[in-house]
């Protein structure tokens, strides 16, 4: 009781102008407030760690527009038939129940940086002492000529979760023997560097399983090279023969246009007509809320301080995950989860004087190429010369033993259980 | 499935690990530091203490065994690129801190 009265008086003194709001609001303000926008790999982890480790000393509100979160990570395993849709779907109930996090089911429409308030689609305003922004990516609908938001169902991307992921699977399952799938891969920097190539592997796996041996998967890439390329290509040849064909920009000479009505893709070199399925993965940028708040330049990503994950534009805001520029770290759920812990620690240090330690980051991305054949790439990272720099990295090699690849897959499945528990339990 | 044995298979070759590292280490690590460092482990390892898939149980192990095992990863005497990379930057003090923290936890399931 004594403590409450004391904090009431202190708050009253420091916020004399707001005394008219009445006792409950003032009492509420005695606790530092953290608002987190986005309940994904970065945001859910940050909210959970701040609430869990501060043991009630910080009021945490998580703003998330969707009731359930479907992970993009392991969505390729869903496409390949290795996981059900339920297995990649998660709810937020435990964050409220176990850690006292307030869930605001709404879209954040504006960040009022001067007033330190987040405005919600419901009209509600949430004041914050520190704000965590982890909205993921937005797609650049104008990055592929002929493609747009209006035709994203005909030529799905599957790079944001939910219905799009389901469309990818439906379209894949409907490809006839002899049909051609064209995947347009995205330019750097984008969410999940090995993702398109793991997905192409799953396309080939499903076609092969269904006996559709004459179907083809053609990847048109705007990049000269891609993540784990050597080991992916060696494995594709071994597992799927010539079913997957990767064409870099020197070979296809540029993606000129797509026509969703005729399922046609035109490159500088060739026209692919009557494709069974065209998967357009466009260029990407930081989620809208981060850009509109002035945390990222137009069409870009948010600059952060490598030692804290603080936005370089605003010392009260932290940007995590795909929306930020994380130096050598790839845009992955593992990276976002790792960055969230540095932000959570920094925020607790600033708001409750909790002990802090030097930032360190880690990432591993596993990619399933075929049943029990998983490759991985990863590293550890530290702040260096103003950016997050890799201090050690590793990547799978072509020709590794079947036993090692199988162990990698067991690790991949265990990691998914681990990170989703670390986000949602 | 969780192992019924008090010493899971992951720790099976700890006798060798101990021999390689030159004997048991002190368990008097800095638990607060260990707790911070452990947040890196929980991206994969369950804090409930369960083994899931290829990710072994991490909690409730004697600190000296934990230290010995991490040193074999750090010195790349034991395979696993992920663990070698993570252990590679841990100092003796940090490994002892982690060991002390994880030793203090009890499996919840
Ligand atoms: C096919 C595919 C495979 C992948 N595989 C892997 C993998 O194996 N391993 C790996 O580590 N990563 C993988 N990834 C990448 C991973 O999914 C992302 O890097 C990760 O989700 C990024 O986390 P985030 O917090 O930045 O964004 P997200 O996880 O996308 O979370 C953002 C959340 O914010 C919410 N949101 C956005 N704006 C608002 C707003 N204004 N108001 C309220 N809520 C909002 C969204 O609804 C969403 O829930 C994969 C991605 C894809 C597409």
Coordinates of C-alpha atoms and ligand atoms in Angstrom, one line a residue:
Chain A
X1 CA 0.0 0.0 0.0
X2 CA 2.7 2.4 1.0
X3 CA 4.5 1.9 -2.2
X4 CA 1.4 2.6 -4.2
X5 CA 0.8 5.9 -2.4
X6 CA 4.3 6.9 -2.8
X7 CA 4.3 6.3 -6.5
X8 CA 1.0 8.1 -6.8
X9 CA 2.5 11.1 -5.2
X10 CA 5.7 11.0 -7.3
X11 CA 3.8 10.6 -10.5
X12 CA 1.4 13.4 -9.5
X13 CA 4.4 15.7 -8.9
X14 CA 6.2 14.9 -12.2
X15 CA 3.0 14.9 -14.2
X16 CA 1.2 17.8 -12.5
X17 CA -0.6 18.8 -15.7
X18 CA -2.4 15.4 -16.0
X19 CA -3.8 15.1 -12.5
X20 CA -7.2 15.9 -13.8
X21 CA -7.2 12.4 -15.4
X22 CA -8.2 10.9 -12.1
X23 CA -6.5 8.5 -9.8
X24 CA -6.7 5.2 -11.8
X25 CA -5.0 6.7 -14.8
X26 CA -2.3 8.3 -12.7
X27 CA -1.8 5.1 -10.7
X28 CA -1.5 3.3 -14.0
X29 CA 1.3 5.7 -15.1
X30 CA 3.4 4.7 -12.1
X31 CA 4.5 1.7 -14.0
X32 CA 6.7 2.3 -17.1
X33 CA 4.8 1.4 -20.3
X34 CA 6.1 -0.5 -23.2
X35 CA 4.0 -0.9 -26.4
X36 CA 5.0 -3.5 -29.0
X37 CA 3.7 -3.3 -32.5
X38 CA 3.5 -6.7 -34.2
X39 CA 3.1 -10.1 -32.6
X40 CA 5.6 -12.0 -34.9
X41 CA 9.1 -13.4 -34.3
X42 CA 10.5 -10.0 -33.2
X43 CA 7.5 -8.5 -31.4
X44 CA 6.1 -11.5 -29.6
X45 CA 9.6 -12.4 -28.3
X46 CA 10.3 -8.8 -27.1
X47 CA 6.9 -8.5 -25.4
X48 CA 7.4 -11.9 -23.7
X49 CA 10.9 -11.2 -22.4
X50 CA 10.1 -7.7 -21.2
X51 CA 7.1 -8.9 -19.3
X52 CA 8.6 -12.1 -18.0
X53 CA 11.9 -10.7 -16.9
X54 CA 10.5 -7.5 -15.3
X55 CA 8.0 -9.6 -13.3
X56 CA 5.2 -7.1 -13.5
X57 CA 7.4 -3.9 -13.1
X58 CA 6.7 -2.9 -16.7
X59 CA 3.3 -2.7 -18.3
X60 CA 3.5 -4.4 -21.7
X61 CA 0.9 -4.0 -24.4
X62 CA 1.2 -6.0 -27.6
X63 CA -0.6 -4.6 -30.7
X64 CA -1.4 -7.2 -33.3
X65 CA -4.1 -7.1 -35.9
X66 CA -4.5 -10.8 -36.4
X67 CA -6.1 -13.3 -33.9
X68 CA -3.7 -16.1 -34.9
X69 CA -0.1 -16.0 -36.2
X70 CA 0.8 -18.3 -39.0
X71 CA 4.5 -18.7 -39.2
X72 CA 6.2 -18.0 -42.5
X73 CA 9.0 -20.2 -41.1
X74 CA 8.1 -23.8 -41.8
X75 CA 5.4 -22.6 -44.3
X76 CA 7.5 -24.4 -46.9
X77 CA 7.1 -27.6 -44.8
X78 CA 3.4 -27.1 -45.0
X79 CA 3.6 -26.6 -48.8
X80 CA 5.7 -29.8 -49.0
X81 CA 3.2 -31.8 -46.9
X82 CA 5.5 -32.2 -43.9
X83 CA 3.3 -30.1 -41.5
X84 CA -0.3 -29.2 -41.2
X85 CA -1.7 -25.7 -41.3
X86 CA -2.6 -26.1 -37.6
X87 CA 1.0 -26.9 -36.8
X88 CA 2.1 -23.6 -38.1
X89 CA -0.7 -21.6 -36.4
X90 CA -0.2 -20.0 -33.0
X91 CA -2.3 -18.0 -30.6
X92 CA -1.5 -15.2 -28.1
X93 CA -3.5 -16.4 -25.1
X94 CA -0.5 -17.7 -23.1
X95 CA 1.3 -14.3 -23.3
X96 CA -1.7 -12.7 -21.5
X97 CA -2.2 -15.6 -19.1
X98 CA 1.4 -16.4 -18.2
X99 CA 3.0 -12.9 -18.3
X100 CA 0.2 -10.4 -17.9
X101 CA 0.7 -8.9 -21.4
X102 CA -2.2 -6.8 -22.5
X103 CA -3.2 -7.7 -26.0
X104 CA -4.6 -5.0 -28.3
X105 CA -6.3 -6.7 -31.2
X106 CA -6.1 -3.8 -33.7
X107 CA -4.0 -2.3 -36.4
X108 CA -1.6 0.4 -35.4
X109 CA -2.3 3.2 -37.8
X110 CA 0.0 5.9 -36.6
X111 CA 3.0 6.5 -34.2
X112 CA 2.8 10.0 -32.7
X113 CA 6.5 10.3 -31.8
X114 CA 6.1 13.8 -30.2
X115 CA 3.4 12.7 -27.8
X116 CA 4.9 9.1 -27.5
X117 CA 1.6 7.5 -28.4
X118 CA 0.5 4.7 -30.8
X119 CA -2.9 5.3 -32.5
X120 CA -4.9 2.2 -33.2
X121 CA -7.5 1.5 -35.9
X122 CA -10.1 1.5 -33.1
X123 CA -9.2 5.2 -32.3
X124 CA -7.6 4.2 -29.0
X125 CA -4.3 5.9 -28.2
X126 CA -1.6 4.0 -26.3
X127 CA 1.0 6.1 -24.5
X128 CA 4.4 4.6 -24.3
X129 CA 7.8 5.2 -22.6
X130 CA 9.5 2.8 -25.0
X131 CA 8.0 1.4 -28.2
X132 CA 9.1 -1.7 -30.1
X133 CA 8.2 -1.9 -33.8
X134 CA 8.4 -5.3 -35.5
X135 CA 5.8 -5.2 -38.3
X136 CA 7.7 -7.4 -40.7
X137 CA 7.7 -6.6 -44.4
X138 CA 5.5 -5.0 -47.0
X139 CA 5.5 -6.1 -50.7
X140 CA 6.5 -3.8 -53.5
X141 CA 3.6 -4.5 -55.8
X142 CA 5.1 -2.4 -58.6
X143 CA 8.4 -4.3 -58.7
X144 CA 7.3 -6.9 -61.3
X145 CA 5.6 -5.3 -64.4
X146 CA 2.1 -6.6 -64.9
X147 CA 1.8 -7.9 -61.3
X148 CA -0.2 -6.0 -58.6
X149 CA -2.2 -6.5 -55.4
X150 CA -5.3 -7.1 -57.6
X151 CA -3.8 -10.2 -59.1
X152 CA -2.0 -11.6 -56.1
X153 CA -4.5 -14.5 -55.9
X154 CA -3.9 -15.5 -59.5
X155 CA -0.1 -15.2 -59.2
X156 CA 0.4 -15.7 -55.4
X157 CA 3.5 -14.7 -53.5
X158 CA 3.1 -16.7 -50.3
X159 CA 5.6 -14.3 -48.7
X160 CA 3.1 -13.1 -46.1
X161 CA 1.3 -15.8 -44.1
X162 CA -2.3 -17.0 -44.0
X163 CA -4.4 -17.3 -47.1
X164 CA -1.4 -16.7 -49.4
X165 CA 0.4 -19.7 -48.0
X166 CA -2.6 -21.9 -48.5
X167 CA -2.9 -20.6 -52.1
X168 CA 0.6 -21.7 -52.9
X169 CA -0.2 -25.2 -51.7
X170 CA -3.5 -25.4 -53.6
X171 CA -1.9 -24.2 -56.8
X172 CA 1.0 -26.5 -56.5
X173 CA -1.2 -29.5 -55.9
X174 CA -3.2 -28.7 -59.0
X175 CA -0.1 -28.6 -61.4
X176 CA -0.5 -31.4 -64.0
X177 CA 2.2 -33.7 -65.1
X178 CA 4.1 -31.8 -67.8
X179 CA 3.1 -28.5 -66.3
X180 CA 5.6 -25.6 -65.7
X181 CA 5.9 -23.7 -62.5
X182 CA 7.7 -20.4 -62.8
X183 CA 8.9 -18.8 -59.6
X184 CA 10.1 -15.2 -59.8
X185 CA 12.6 -14.8 -57.0
X186 CA 13.0 -11.4 -55.1
X187 CA 16.0 -9.0 -55.2
X188 CA 18.0 -8.4 -52.1
X189 CA 17.3 -7.5 -49.3
X190 CA 14.3 -9.6 -48.6
X191 CA 12.7 -11.9 -45.9
X192 CA 14.4 -15.3 -45.6
X193 CA 17.3 -15.5 -48.1
X194 CA 17.1 -19.3 -48.6
X195 CA 13.3 -19.3 -48.5
X196 CA 12.6 -19.3 -52.3
X197 CA 15.0 -22.1 -52.9
X198 CA 13.7 -24.2 -50.0
X199 CA 10.2 -23.6 -51.5
X200 CA 11.4 -24.7 -55.0
X201 CA 12.7 -27.9 -53.4
X202 CA 9.3 -28.5 -51.8
X203 CA 7.6 -27.9 -55.2
X204 CA 9.9 -30.6 -56.8
X205 CA 9.3 -33.0 -53.9
X206 CA 5.5 -32.7 -54.2
X207 CA 5.6 -33.1 -57.9
X208 CA 7.9 -36.1 -57.7
X209 CA 5.8 -37.8 -54.9
X210 CA 2.7 -37.4 -57.1
X211 CA 4.5 -39.0 -60.0
X212 CA 4.4 -35.8 -62.1
X213 CA 7.9 -36.5 -63.4
X214 CA 7.6 -34.3 -66.5
X215 CA 6.6 -31.1 -64.6
X216 CA 9.3 -28.4 -64.3
X217 CA 10.2 -25.7 -61.8
X218 CA 11.9 -22.7 -63.3
X219 CA 13.3 -20.1 -61.0
X220 CA 13.9 -16.7 -62.6
X221 CA 16.2 -14.8 -60.3
X222 CA 17.1 -11.1 -60.5
X223 CA 20.2 -12.0 -58.4
X224 CA 23.6 -13.3 -59.7
X225 CA 23.7 -15.8 -56.8
X226 CA 21.7 -16.9 -53.8
X227 CA 22.0 -18.3 -50.3
X228 CA 23.5 -21.8 -50.0
X229 CA 23.5 -21.9 -53.8
X230 CA 26.3 -24.5 -54.2
X231 CA 24.7 -27.0 -51.8
X232 CA 21.1 -26.4 -53.0
X233 CA 22.0 -26.9 -56.7
X234 CA 24.1 -30.1 -55.9
X235 CA 21.2 -31.5 -53.9
X236 CA 18.6 -30.6 -56.6
X237 CA 20.5 -32.5 -59.2
X238 CA 20.9 -35.5 -56.9
X239 CA 17.3 -35.5 -55.7
X240 CA 15.3 -34.2 -58.6
X241 CA 17.4 -34.5 -61.7
X242 CA 16.7 -31.7 -64.1
X243 CA 13.3 -30.8 -62.6
X244 CA 14.5 -27.5 -61.0
X245 CA 16.1 -25.0 -63.3
X246 CA 17.6 -21.9 -61.9
X247 CA 18.3 -19.0 -64.3
X248 CA 20.2 -15.9 -63.2
X249 CA 19.9 -12.5 -64.8
X250 CA 22.7 -13.1 -67.4
X251 CA 20.7 -16.0 -68.7
X252 CA 17.1 -14.8 -68.7
X253 CA 18.1 -11.2 -69.5
X254 CA 15.6 -9.6 -67.1
X255 CA 12.0 -10.2 -66.2
X256 CA 10.1 -8.0 -68.6
X257 CA 6.4 -8.7 -67.6
X258 CA 3.8 -11.1 -66.4
X259 CA 0.3 -11.6 -67.6
X260 CA -2.0 -13.1 -65.0
X261 CA -4.8 -13.7 -67.6
X262 CA -2.8 -16.0 -69.7
X263 CA -0.3 -17.1 -67.1
X264 CA 2.5 -15.8 -69.1
X265 CA 6.0 -14.7 -68.0
X266 CA 8.2 -12.7 -70.5
X267 CA 11.9 -12.4 -70.0
X268 CA 14.5 -10.7 -72.2
X269 CA 15.3 -14.2 -73.5
X270 CA 12.2 -16.2 -73.5
X271 CA 8.4 -16.2 -73.2
X272 CA 6.8 -18.8 -70.8
X273 CA 3.2 -19.3 -71.9
X274 CA 0.4 -21.2 -70.2
X275 CA 2.3 -21.8 -67.0
X276 CA 0.6 -24.1 -64.6
X277 CA 1.4 -21.8 -61.7
X278 CA 3.4 -18.6 -61.5
X279 CA 4.8 -17.7 -58.0
X280 CA 5.8 -14.0 -57.9
X281 CA 7.9 -13.1 -54.9
X282 CA 8.4 -9.4 -55.3
X283 CA 10.8 -6.9 -53.9
X284 CA 10.2 -5.9 -50.2
X285 CA 10.4 -3.1 -47.7
X286 CA 9.8 -2.4 -44.0
X287 CA 6.1 -2.7 -42.9
X288 CA 4.0 0.4 -43.4
X289 CA 3.8 1.6 -39.8
X290 CA 7.6 1.8 -39.6
X291 CA 7.8 3.8 -42.9
X292 CA 5.0 6.2 -42.1
X293 CA 6.5 6.9 -38.7
X294 CA 9.7 8.1 -40.5
X295 CA 11.8 5.3 -39.2
X296 CA 12.7 4.2 -42.7
X297 CA 13.3 6.0 -46.0
X298 CA 10.7 5.6 -48.7
X299 CA 10.7 2.0 -49.9
X300 CA 13.4 1.0 -47.5
X301 CA 14.2 -0.5 -44.1
X302 CA 14.9 1.1 -40.7
X303 CA 18.4 2.0 -39.5
X304 CA 19.2 0.8 -36.0
X305 CA 22.0 1.1 -33.4
X306 CA 23.8 -2.2 -33.5
X307 CA 24.4 -2.3 -29.7
X308 CA 20.8 -1.8 -28.7
X309 CA 18.4 -2.3 -31.6
X310 CA 17.3 1.3 -31.1
X311 CA 16.1 3.3 -34.1
X312 CA 18.7 5.8 -35.2
X313 CA 15.8 8.2 -35.8
X314 CA 14.2 8.0 -32.3
X315 CA 15.8 6.9 -28.9
X316 CA 12.5 5.8 -27.5
X317 CA 11.8 3.4 -30.4
X318 CA 13.4 0.0 -31.1
X319 CA 13.0 -1.7 -34.6
X320 CA 13.3 -5.5 -34.9
X321 CA 13.3 -8.2 -37.4
X322 CA 12.6 -7.9 -41.1
X323 CA 11.9 -4.2 -40.9
X324 CA 15.3 -3.2 -39.7
X325 CA 18.8 -3.0 -41.3
X326 CA 20.6 -5.7 -39.3
X327 CA 24.0 -5.5 -41.0
X328 CA 25.2 -9.1 -41.7
X329 CA 22.2 -10.8 -40.1
X330 CA 19.7 -12.2 -42.6
X331 CA 16.0 -11.3 -42.3
X332 CA 14.9 -14.5 -40.5
X333 CA 12.7 -15.4 -37.5
X334 CA 15.8 -16.6 -35.7
X335 CA 17.4 -13.2 -36.2
X336 CA 14.3 -11.3 -35.1
X337 CA 14.0 -13.5 -32.0
X338 CA 17.7 -12.8 -31.2
X339 CA 17.4 -9.1 -31.7
X340 CA 14.3 -9.0 -29.5
X341 CA 16.3 -10.2 -26.5
X342 CA 18.9 -7.4 -26.9
X343 CA 16.1 -4.8 -27.2
X344 CA 14.2 -6.3 -24.2
X345 CA 17.4 -6.2 -22.0
X346 CA 18.1 -2.6 -23.1
X347 CA 14.6 -1.5 -22.3
X348 CA 14.6 -3.1 -18.9
X349 CA 17.9 -1.5 -18.2
X350 CA 16.5 1.9 -19.1
X351 CA 13.2 1.6 -17.4
X352 CA 13.9 -0.4 -14.3
X353 CA 17.7 -0.2 -14.0
X354 CA 18.0 -3.9 -14.6
X355 CA 21.5 -5.2 -15.2
X356 CA 22.6 -5.1 -18.8
X357 CA 25.2 -7.0 -20.8
X358 CA 27.0 -6.4 -24.1
X359 CA 24.8 -7.2 -27.1
X360 CA 25.3 -10.5 -29.0
X361 CA 23.3 -12.0 -31.7
X362 CA 22.9 -15.4 -33.3
X363 CA 21.1 -17.0 -36.3
X364 CA 20.7 -20.3 -38.0
X365 CA 18.5 -21.0 -41.0
X366 CA 17.7 -24.7 -41.8
X367 CA 16.3 -25.5 -45.3
X368 CA 14.6 -28.8 -46.1
X369 CA 15.6 -30.0 -49.6
X370 CA 14.0 -33.5 -49.5
X371 CA 12.7 -35.8 -46.8
X372 CA 15.4 -36.0 -44.1
X373 CA 17.8 -34.0 -46.1
X374 CA 18.2 -30.6 -44.5
X375 CA 21.0 -28.0 -45.0
X376 CA 21.8 -25.1 -42.8
X377 CA 23.6 -21.7 -42.7
X378 CA 24.3 -19.6 -39.6
X379 CA 26.5 -17.5 -37.6
X380 CA 27.1 -15.3 -34.6
X381 CA 27.2 -11.5 -34.7
X382 CA 28.3 -8.5 -32.7
X383 CA 28.1 -4.8 -33.0
X384 CA 31.2 -3.6 -34.8
X385 CA 32.0 -0.2 -36.5
X386 CA 28.4 0.8 -36.2
X387 CA 26.8 -2.3 -37.7
X388 CA 25.9 -5.8 -36.7
X389 CA 28.8 -7.8 -38.1
X390 CA 29.3 -11.5 -38.4
X391 CA 32.1 -12.8 -36.2
X392 CA 31.8 -16.5 -37.3
X393 CA 29.7 -18.2 -39.9
X394 CA 29.1 -21.7 -41.3
X395 CA 27.2 -23.3 -44.1
X396 CA 26.4 -26.9 -45.2
X397 CA 28.6 -28.4 -47.9
X398 CA 27.6 -30.5 -50.9
X399 CA 28.1 -34.2 -50.4
X400 CA 27.6 -34.4 -46.7
X401 CA 26.5 -37.7 -45.2
X402 CA 22.8 -38.7 -45.1
X403 CA 23.1 -39.1 -41.4
X404 CA 24.2 -35.5 -40.9
X405 CA 21.4 -34.2 -43.1
X406 CA 18.9 -36.2 -41.1
X407 CA 20.3 -34.8 -37.8
X408 CA 19.9 -31.3 -39.3
X409 CA 16.3 -32.0 -40.0
X410 CA 15.7 -33.2 -36.4
X411 CA 17.4 -30.0 -35.3
X412 CA 15.2 -28.0 -37.6
X413 CA 12.0 -29.5 -36.1
X414 CA 13.3 -29.0 -32.5
X415 CA 14.2 -25.4 -33.3
X416 CA 10.7 -24.7 -34.5
X417 CA 9.3 -26.0 -31.3
X418 CA 11.9 -24.0 -29.3
X419 CA 11.4 -20.7 -31.0
X420 CA 7.6 -20.9 -31.0
X421 CA 7.7 -21.7 -27.3
X422 CA 10.1 -18.8 -26.8
X423 CA 7.6 -16.5 -28.6
X424 CA 4.2 -17.7 -27.4
X425 CA 4.4 -19.7 -24.1
Chain B
X1 CA 10.1 -37.8 -25.9
X2 CA 11.7 -36.9 -22.6
X3 CA 14.4 -39.3 -21.5
X4 CA 13.7 -41.2 -18.3
X5 CA 17.4 -41.4 -17.5
X6 CA 18.8 -38.6 -15.2
X7 CA 21.6 -38.2 -17.7
X8 CA 20.2 -37.8 -21.2
X9 CA 22.1 -39.1 -24.2
X10 CA 23.4 -35.6 -25.0
X11 CA 25.5 -35.8 -21.9
X12 CA 26.4 -39.4 -22.6
X13 CA 30.0 -38.8 -23.5
X14 CA 30.6 -36.3 -20.7
X15 CA 33.2 -38.7 -19.2
X16 CA 35.3 -38.2 -22.3
X17 CA 34.5 -34.5 -22.3
X18 CA 35.7 -34.2 -18.7
X19 CA 38.9 -36.0 -19.5
X20 CA 39.5 -33.7 -22.4
X21 CA 39.0 -30.5 -20.5
X22 CA 41.2 -31.6 -17.6
X23 CA 38.6 -32.2 -14.8
X24 CA 35.4 -30.7 -13.3
X25 CA 35.0 -26.9 -13.2
X26 CA 33.6 -24.8 -10.4
X27 CA 29.9 -24.4 -10.3
X28 CA 30.1 -20.9 -8.8
X29 CA 29.1 -19.1 -12.0
X30 CA 27.3 -15.7 -12.1
X31 CA 23.7 -16.8 -12.4
X32 CA 22.4 -13.4 -13.6
X33 CA 24.9 -13.4 -16.4
X34 CA 23.9 -17.0 -17.1
X35 CA 20.2 -16.1 -17.3
X36 CA 21.0 -13.4 -19.8
X37 CA 23.2 -15.7 -21.9
X38 CA 20.6 -18.4 -21.7
X39 CA 18.1 -16.3 -23.7
X40 CA 20.3 -17.3 -26.7
X41 CA 19.9 -21.0 -25.9
X42 CA 16.1 -20.7 -25.7
X43 CA 15.7 -19.9 -29.4
X44 CA 16.1 -23.7 -29.8
X45 CA 16.1 -25.4 -26.3
X46 CA 12.9 -25.7 -24.3
X47 CA 12.9 -23.9 -21.0
X48 CA 10.6 -26.7 -19.7
X49 CA 13.6 -29.0 -19.9
X50 CA 12.1 -31.3 -22.5
X51 CA 14.0 -32.7 -25.4
X52 CA 12.2 -32.0 -28.7
X53 CA 13.3 -33.4 -32.0
X54 CA 17.0 -33.0 -32.4
X55 CA 17.3 -30.4 -29.7
X56 CA 18.3 -31.9 -26.4
X57 CA 17.2 -31.0 -22.9
X58 CA 19.4 -28.3 -21.5
X59 CA 18.4 -27.8 -17.8
X60 CA 19.0 -29.6 -14.6
X61 CA 22.5 -31.0 -15.5
X62 CA 25.4 -30.9 -13.0
X63 CA 27.4 -27.7 -13.7
X64 CA 30.7 -29.4 -14.2
X65 CA 29.2 -31.7 -16.9
X66 CA 27.7 -28.7 -18.6
X67 CA 31.0 -26.8 -18.6
X68 CA 32.9 -29.8 -19.9
X69 CA 30.5 -30.3 -22.7
X70 CA 30.5 -26.6 -23.8
X71 CA 34.3 -26.6 -23.8
X72 CA 34.4 -29.6 -26.2
X73 CA 32.0 -27.6 -28.5
X74 CA 34.1 -24.5 -28.1
X75 CA 37.3 -26.3 -29.0
X76 CA 35.6 -28.0 -31.9
X77 CA 36.3 -31.5 -30.5
X78 CA 32.6 -32.3 -30.7
X79 CA 30.6 -31.9 -34.0
X80 CA 27.7 -29.6 -34.5
X81 CA 28.2 -26.3 -36.4
X82 CA 25.5 -24.5 -34.5
X83 CA 26.8 -25.4 -31.1
X84 CA 30.4 -24.8 -32.1
X85 CA 29.5 -21.4 -33.4
X86 CA 27.6 -20.5 -30.2
X87 CA 30.2 -21.9 -27.8
X88 CA 33.0 -20.4 -29.8
X89 CA 32.6 -17.0 -28.3
X90 CA 31.9 -18.0 -24.7
X91 CA 34.6 -17.3 -22.2
X92 CA 35.2 -19.7 -19.3
X93 CA 33.3 -17.3 -17.0
X94 CA 30.3 -17.2 -19.3
X95 CA 30.2 -21.0 -19.7
X96 CA 30.3 -21.3 -15.9
X97 CA 27.6 -18.7 -15.6
X98 CA 25.4 -20.7 -18.0
X99 CA 26.2 -23.9 -16.2
X100 CA 25.2 -22.4 -12.8
X101 CA 22.0 -21.0 -14.2
X102 CA 20.9 -24.2 -15.9
X103 CA 21.9 -26.3 -13.0
X104 CA 19.6 -24.2 -10.7
X105 CA 16.5 -24.9 -12.9
X106 CA 14.2 -27.8 -12.4
X107 CA 12.4 -29.5 -15.3
X108 CA 8.8 -28.5 -15.3
X109 CA 7.5 -31.3 -17.4
Ligands
LIG1 C1 8.6 -19.0 -47.1 C2 9.3 -18.5 -45.9 C3 10.1 -19.3 -45.1 C4 10.8 -18.9 -44.0 N1 11.5 -19.8 -43.3 C5 12.2 -19.3 -42.3 C6 13.0 -20.2 -41.5 O1 13.1 -21.4 -41.8 N2 13.7 -19.7 -40.4 C7 13.7 -18.4 -40.1 O2 14.3 -18.1 -39.1 N3 12.9 -17.5 -40.8 C8 12.2 -18.0 -41.8 N4 11.4 -17.1 -42.6 C9 11.5 -15.6 -42.2 C10 10.6 -15.2 -41.1 O3 9.2 -15.6 -41.3 C11 10.7 -13.7 -40.8 O4 12.0 -13.3 -40.9 C12 10.1 -13.3 -39.5 O5 8.7 -13.7 -39.4 C13 10.3 -11.9 -39.2 O6 9.8 -11.5 -38.0 P1 9.2 -10.0 -37.8 O7 8.8 -9.9 -36.3 O8 10.1 -9.0 -38.4 O9 7.8 -10.0 -38.7 P2 6.6 -11.0 -38.7 O10 6.9 -12.3 -38.1 O11 6.0 -10.9 -40.0 O12 5.6 -10.3 -37.6 C14 5.0 -9.1 -37.9 C15 3.6 -9.0 -37.2 O13 3.2 -7.7 -37.2 C16 1.8 -7.6 -37.5 N5 1.6 -6.2 -37.9 C17 2.3 -5.6 -39.0 N6 1.9 -4.3 -39.0 C18 1.0 -4.1 -38.0 C19 0.3 -2.9 -37.6 N7 0.4 -1.8 -38.2 N8 -0.6 -3.1 -36.5 C20 -0.7 -4.3 -35.9 N9 0.0 -5.4 -36.3 C21 0.8 -5.3 -37.3 C22 1.6 -8.7 -38.5 O14 0.2 -9.0 -38.5 C23 2.5 -9.8 -38.0 O15 1.9 -10.6 -37.1 C24 10.7 -17.5 -43.7 C25 9.9 -16.7 -44.4 C26 9.2 -17.1 -45.5 C27 8.3 -16.2 -46.3

